[in-house]
PDB file of C-alpha atoms in Angstrom:
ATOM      1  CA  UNK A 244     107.320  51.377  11.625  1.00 43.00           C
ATOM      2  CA  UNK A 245     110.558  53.495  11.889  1.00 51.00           C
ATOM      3  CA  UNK A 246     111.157  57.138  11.831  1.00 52.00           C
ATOM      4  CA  UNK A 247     112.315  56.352   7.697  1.00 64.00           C
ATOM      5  CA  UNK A 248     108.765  55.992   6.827  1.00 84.00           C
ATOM      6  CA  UNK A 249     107.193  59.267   8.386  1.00 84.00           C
ATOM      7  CA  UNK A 250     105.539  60.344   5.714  1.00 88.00           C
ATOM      8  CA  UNK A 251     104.108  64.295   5.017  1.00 88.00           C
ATOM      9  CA  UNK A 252     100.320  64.004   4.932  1.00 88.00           C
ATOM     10  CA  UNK A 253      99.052  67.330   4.211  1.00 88.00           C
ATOM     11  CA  UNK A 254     100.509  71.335   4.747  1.00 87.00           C
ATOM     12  CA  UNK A 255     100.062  74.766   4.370  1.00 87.00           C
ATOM     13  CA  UNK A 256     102.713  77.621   4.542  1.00 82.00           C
ATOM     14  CA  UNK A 257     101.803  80.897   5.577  1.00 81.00           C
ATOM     15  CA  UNK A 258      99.875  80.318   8.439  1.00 85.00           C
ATOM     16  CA  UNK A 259     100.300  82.026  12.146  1.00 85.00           C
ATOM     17  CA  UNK A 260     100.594  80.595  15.145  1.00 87.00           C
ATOM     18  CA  UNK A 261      98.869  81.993  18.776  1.00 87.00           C
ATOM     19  CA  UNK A 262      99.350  80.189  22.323  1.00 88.00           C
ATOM     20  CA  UNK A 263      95.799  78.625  23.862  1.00 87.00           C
ATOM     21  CA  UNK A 264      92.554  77.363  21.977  1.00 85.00           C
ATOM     22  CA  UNK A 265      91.656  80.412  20.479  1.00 81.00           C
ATOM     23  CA  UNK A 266      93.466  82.353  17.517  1.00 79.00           C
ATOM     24  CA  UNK A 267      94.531  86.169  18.254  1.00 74.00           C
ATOM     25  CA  UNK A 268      92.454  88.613  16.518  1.00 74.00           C
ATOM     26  CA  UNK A 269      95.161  90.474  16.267  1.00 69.00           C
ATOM     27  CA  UNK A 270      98.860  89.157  14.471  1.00 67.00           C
ATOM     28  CA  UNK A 271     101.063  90.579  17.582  1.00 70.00           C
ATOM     29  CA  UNK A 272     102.375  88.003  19.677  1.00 73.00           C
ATOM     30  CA  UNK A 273     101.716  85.215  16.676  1.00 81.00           C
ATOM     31  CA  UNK A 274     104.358  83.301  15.238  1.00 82.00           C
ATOM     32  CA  UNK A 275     104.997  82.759  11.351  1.00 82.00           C
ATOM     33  CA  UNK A 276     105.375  79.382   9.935  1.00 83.00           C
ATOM     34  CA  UNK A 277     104.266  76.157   7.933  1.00 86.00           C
ATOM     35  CA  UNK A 278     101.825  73.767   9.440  1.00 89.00           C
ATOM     36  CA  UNK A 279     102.792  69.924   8.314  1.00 90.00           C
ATOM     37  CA  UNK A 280     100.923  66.868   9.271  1.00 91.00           C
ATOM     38  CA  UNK A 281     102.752  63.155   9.053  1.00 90.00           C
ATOM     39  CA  UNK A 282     101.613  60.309   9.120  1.00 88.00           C
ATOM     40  CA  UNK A 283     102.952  60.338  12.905  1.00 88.00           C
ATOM     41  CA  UNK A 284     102.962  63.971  13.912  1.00 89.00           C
ATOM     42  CA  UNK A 285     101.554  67.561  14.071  1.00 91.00           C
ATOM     43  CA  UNK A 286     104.689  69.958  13.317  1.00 90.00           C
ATOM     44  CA  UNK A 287     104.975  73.854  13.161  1.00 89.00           C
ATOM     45  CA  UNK A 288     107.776  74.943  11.837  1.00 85.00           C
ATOM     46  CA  UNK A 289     108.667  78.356  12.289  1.00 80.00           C
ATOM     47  CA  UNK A 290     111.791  80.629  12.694  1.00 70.00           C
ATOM     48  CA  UNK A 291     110.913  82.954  15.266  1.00 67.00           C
ATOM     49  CA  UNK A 292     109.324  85.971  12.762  1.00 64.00           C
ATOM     50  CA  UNK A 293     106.350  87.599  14.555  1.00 61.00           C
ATOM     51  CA  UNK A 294     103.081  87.039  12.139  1.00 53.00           C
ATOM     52  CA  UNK A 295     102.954  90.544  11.320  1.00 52.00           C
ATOM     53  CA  UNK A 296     106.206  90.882   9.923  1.00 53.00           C
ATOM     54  CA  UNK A 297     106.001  86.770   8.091  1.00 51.00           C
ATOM     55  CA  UNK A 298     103.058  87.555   6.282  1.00 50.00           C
ATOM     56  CA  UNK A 299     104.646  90.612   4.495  1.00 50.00           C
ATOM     57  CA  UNK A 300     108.172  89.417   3.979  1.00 52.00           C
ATOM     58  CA  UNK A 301     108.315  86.371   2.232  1.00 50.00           C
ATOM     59  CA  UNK A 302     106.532  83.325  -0.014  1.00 50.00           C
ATOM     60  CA  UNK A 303     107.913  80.063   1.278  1.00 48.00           C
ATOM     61  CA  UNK A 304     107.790  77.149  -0.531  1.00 49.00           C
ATOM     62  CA  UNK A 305     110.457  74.749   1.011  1.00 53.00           C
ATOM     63  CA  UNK A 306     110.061  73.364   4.552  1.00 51.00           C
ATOM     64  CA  UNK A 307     113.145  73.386   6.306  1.00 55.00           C
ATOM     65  CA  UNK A 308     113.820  70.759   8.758  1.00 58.00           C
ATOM     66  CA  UNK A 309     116.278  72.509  10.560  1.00 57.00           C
ATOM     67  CA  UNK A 310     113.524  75.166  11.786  1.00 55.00           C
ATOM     68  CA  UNK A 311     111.969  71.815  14.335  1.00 55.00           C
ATOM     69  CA  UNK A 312     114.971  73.055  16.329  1.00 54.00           C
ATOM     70  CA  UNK A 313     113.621  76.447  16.571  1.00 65.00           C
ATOM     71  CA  UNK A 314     112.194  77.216  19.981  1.00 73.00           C
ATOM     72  CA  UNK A 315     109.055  78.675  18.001  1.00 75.00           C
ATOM     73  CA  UNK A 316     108.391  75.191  16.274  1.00 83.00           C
ATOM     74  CA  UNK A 317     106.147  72.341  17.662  1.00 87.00           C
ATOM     75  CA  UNK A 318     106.113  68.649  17.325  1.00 88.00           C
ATOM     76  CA  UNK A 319     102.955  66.805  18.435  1.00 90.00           C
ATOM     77  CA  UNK A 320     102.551  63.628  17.959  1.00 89.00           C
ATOM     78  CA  UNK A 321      99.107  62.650  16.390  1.00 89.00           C
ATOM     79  CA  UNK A 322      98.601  59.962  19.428  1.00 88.00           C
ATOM     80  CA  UNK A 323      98.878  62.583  21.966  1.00 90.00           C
ATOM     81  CA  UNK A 324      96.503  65.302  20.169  1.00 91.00           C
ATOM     82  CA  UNK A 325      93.440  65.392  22.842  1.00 90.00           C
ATOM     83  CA  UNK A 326      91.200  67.709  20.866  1.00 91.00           C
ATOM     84  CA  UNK A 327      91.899  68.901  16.985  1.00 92.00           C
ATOM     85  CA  UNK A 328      89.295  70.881  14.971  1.00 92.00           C
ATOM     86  CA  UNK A 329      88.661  73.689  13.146  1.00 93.00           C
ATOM     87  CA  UNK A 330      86.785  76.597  14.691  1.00 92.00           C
ATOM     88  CA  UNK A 331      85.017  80.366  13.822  1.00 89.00           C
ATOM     89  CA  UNK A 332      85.836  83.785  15.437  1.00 86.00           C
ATOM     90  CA  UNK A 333      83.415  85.868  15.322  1.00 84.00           C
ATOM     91  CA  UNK A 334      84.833  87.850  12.369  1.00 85.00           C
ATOM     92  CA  UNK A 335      83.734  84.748  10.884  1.00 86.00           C
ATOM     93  CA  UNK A 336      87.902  84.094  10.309  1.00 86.00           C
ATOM     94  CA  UNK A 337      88.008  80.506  10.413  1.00 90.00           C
ATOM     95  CA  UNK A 338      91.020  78.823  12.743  1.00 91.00           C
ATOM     96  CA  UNK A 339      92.591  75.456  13.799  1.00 92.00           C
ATOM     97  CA  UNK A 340      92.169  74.510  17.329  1.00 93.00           C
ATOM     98  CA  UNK A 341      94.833  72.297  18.952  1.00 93.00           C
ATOM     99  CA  UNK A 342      95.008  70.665  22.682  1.00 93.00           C
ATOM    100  CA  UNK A 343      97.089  67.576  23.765  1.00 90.00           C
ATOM    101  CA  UNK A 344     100.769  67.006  24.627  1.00 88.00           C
ATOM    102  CA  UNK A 345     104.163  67.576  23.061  1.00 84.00           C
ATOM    103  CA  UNK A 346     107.263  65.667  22.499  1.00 79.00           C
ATOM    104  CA  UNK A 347     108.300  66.883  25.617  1.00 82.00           C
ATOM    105  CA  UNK A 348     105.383  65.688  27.401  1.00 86.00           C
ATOM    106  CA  UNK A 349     103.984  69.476  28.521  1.00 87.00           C
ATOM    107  CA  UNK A 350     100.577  70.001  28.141  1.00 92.00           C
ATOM    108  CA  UNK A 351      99.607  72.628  25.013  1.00 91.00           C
ATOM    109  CA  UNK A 352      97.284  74.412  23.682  1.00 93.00           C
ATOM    110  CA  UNK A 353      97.857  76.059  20.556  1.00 92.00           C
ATOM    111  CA  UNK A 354      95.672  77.696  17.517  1.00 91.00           C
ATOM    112  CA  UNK A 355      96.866  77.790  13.787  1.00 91.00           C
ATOM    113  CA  UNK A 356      95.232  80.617  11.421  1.00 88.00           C
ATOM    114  CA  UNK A 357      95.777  81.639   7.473  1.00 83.00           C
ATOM    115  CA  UNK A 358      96.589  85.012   6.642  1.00 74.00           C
ATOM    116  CA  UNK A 359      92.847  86.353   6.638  1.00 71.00           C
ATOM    117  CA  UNK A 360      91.451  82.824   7.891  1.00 72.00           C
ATOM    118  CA  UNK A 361      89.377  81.943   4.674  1.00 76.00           C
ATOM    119  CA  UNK A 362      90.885  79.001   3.516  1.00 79.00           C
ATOM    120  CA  UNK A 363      88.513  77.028   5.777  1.00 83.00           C
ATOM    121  CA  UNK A 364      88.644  74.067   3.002  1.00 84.00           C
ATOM    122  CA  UNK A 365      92.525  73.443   3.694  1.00 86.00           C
ATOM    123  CA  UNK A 366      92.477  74.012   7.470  1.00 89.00           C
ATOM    124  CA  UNK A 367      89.767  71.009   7.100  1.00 87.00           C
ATOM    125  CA  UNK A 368      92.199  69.016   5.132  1.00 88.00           C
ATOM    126  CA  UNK A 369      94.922  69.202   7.553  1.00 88.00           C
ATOM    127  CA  UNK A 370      92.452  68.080  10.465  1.00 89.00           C
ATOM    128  CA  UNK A 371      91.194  65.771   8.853  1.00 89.00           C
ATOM    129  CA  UNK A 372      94.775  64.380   8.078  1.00 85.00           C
ATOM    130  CA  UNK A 373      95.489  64.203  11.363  1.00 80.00           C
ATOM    131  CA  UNK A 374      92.119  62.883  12.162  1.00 82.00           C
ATOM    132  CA  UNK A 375      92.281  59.856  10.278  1.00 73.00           C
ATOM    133  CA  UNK A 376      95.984  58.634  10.952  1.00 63.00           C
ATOM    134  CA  UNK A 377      95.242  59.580  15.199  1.00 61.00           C
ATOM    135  CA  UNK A 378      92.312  56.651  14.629  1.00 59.00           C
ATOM    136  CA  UNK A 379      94.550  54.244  12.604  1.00 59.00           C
ATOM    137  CA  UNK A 380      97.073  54.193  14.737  1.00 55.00           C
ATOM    138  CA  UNK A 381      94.911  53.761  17.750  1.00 54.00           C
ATOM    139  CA  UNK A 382      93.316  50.507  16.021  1.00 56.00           C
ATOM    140  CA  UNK A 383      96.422  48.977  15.117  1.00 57.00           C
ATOM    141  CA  UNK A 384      97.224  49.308  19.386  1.00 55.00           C
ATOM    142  CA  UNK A 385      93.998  47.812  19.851  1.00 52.00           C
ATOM    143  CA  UNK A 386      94.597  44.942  17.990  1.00 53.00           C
ATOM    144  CA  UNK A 387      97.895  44.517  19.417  1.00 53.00           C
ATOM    145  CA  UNK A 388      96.154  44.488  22.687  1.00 52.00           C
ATOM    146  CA  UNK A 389      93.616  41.676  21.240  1.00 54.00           C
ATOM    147  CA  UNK A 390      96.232  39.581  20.008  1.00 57.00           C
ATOM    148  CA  UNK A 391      94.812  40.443  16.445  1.00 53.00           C
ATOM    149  CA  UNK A 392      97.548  41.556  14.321  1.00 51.00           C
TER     150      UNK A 392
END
């Protein structure tokens, strides 16, 4: 498979980004940005704008490519995601929790919230994309392994 056929899964604009496992209860210090999941990667793409200041500016509905540049943005890829799930605050403000390494091979730990983390559905979605292509792509290395494919 080459890079031609990466192929967006699931995403979700308006969502904030904090550094470590857990979200920020407050938005200072978070990043603004779109969440995408490929069939090959876990991306963040963001432009630098604090989360208190993206939330109130603007209503994205294009992904821009050139934003994976940005210093705020992250690329994952799915077979280097150690631990993905969605998680609960206390405030009951539901969150995605994200551990593994980068592109640049640096350990991470990063946490992905909506607005008012309510959309628990979606944040499941996205997952759950990355879930499922993390485990197909790990079978299809096992059966190179085996000599099955």
């Amino acid at each position: 498979m080459n890079a031609d056929n990466e192929v967006v899964v699931s995403w979700e604009s308006h969502m904030m980004r904090s550094i470590g496992p857990t979200a920020n209860f407050f938005v200072f210090g978070t990043k603004y940005g779109t969440v995408v999941v490929t069939n090959r990667r876990f991306l963040f793409f963001s432009d630098g704008e604090s989360g208190l200041i993206g939330q109130f500016l603007r209503n994205v509905q294009e992904i821009d490519a050139r934003y994976l540049d940005s210093k705020w943005s992250i690329d994952i890829p799915l077979g280097q995601i150690e631990r993905i799930r969605v998680r609960k605050r206390w405030d009951f403000s539901s969150y995605i929790s994200i551990q593994g390494v980068d592109a640049n091979m640096k350990k991470v730990s990063y946490a992905f919230m909506t607005k008012f983390g309510q959309n628990r559905s979606k944040l499941n979605e996205l997952v759950n994309a990355g879930k499922r292509r993390r485990r197909k792509r790990r079978r299809r290395k096992r059966k190179k392994l085996w000599g099955q494919e």
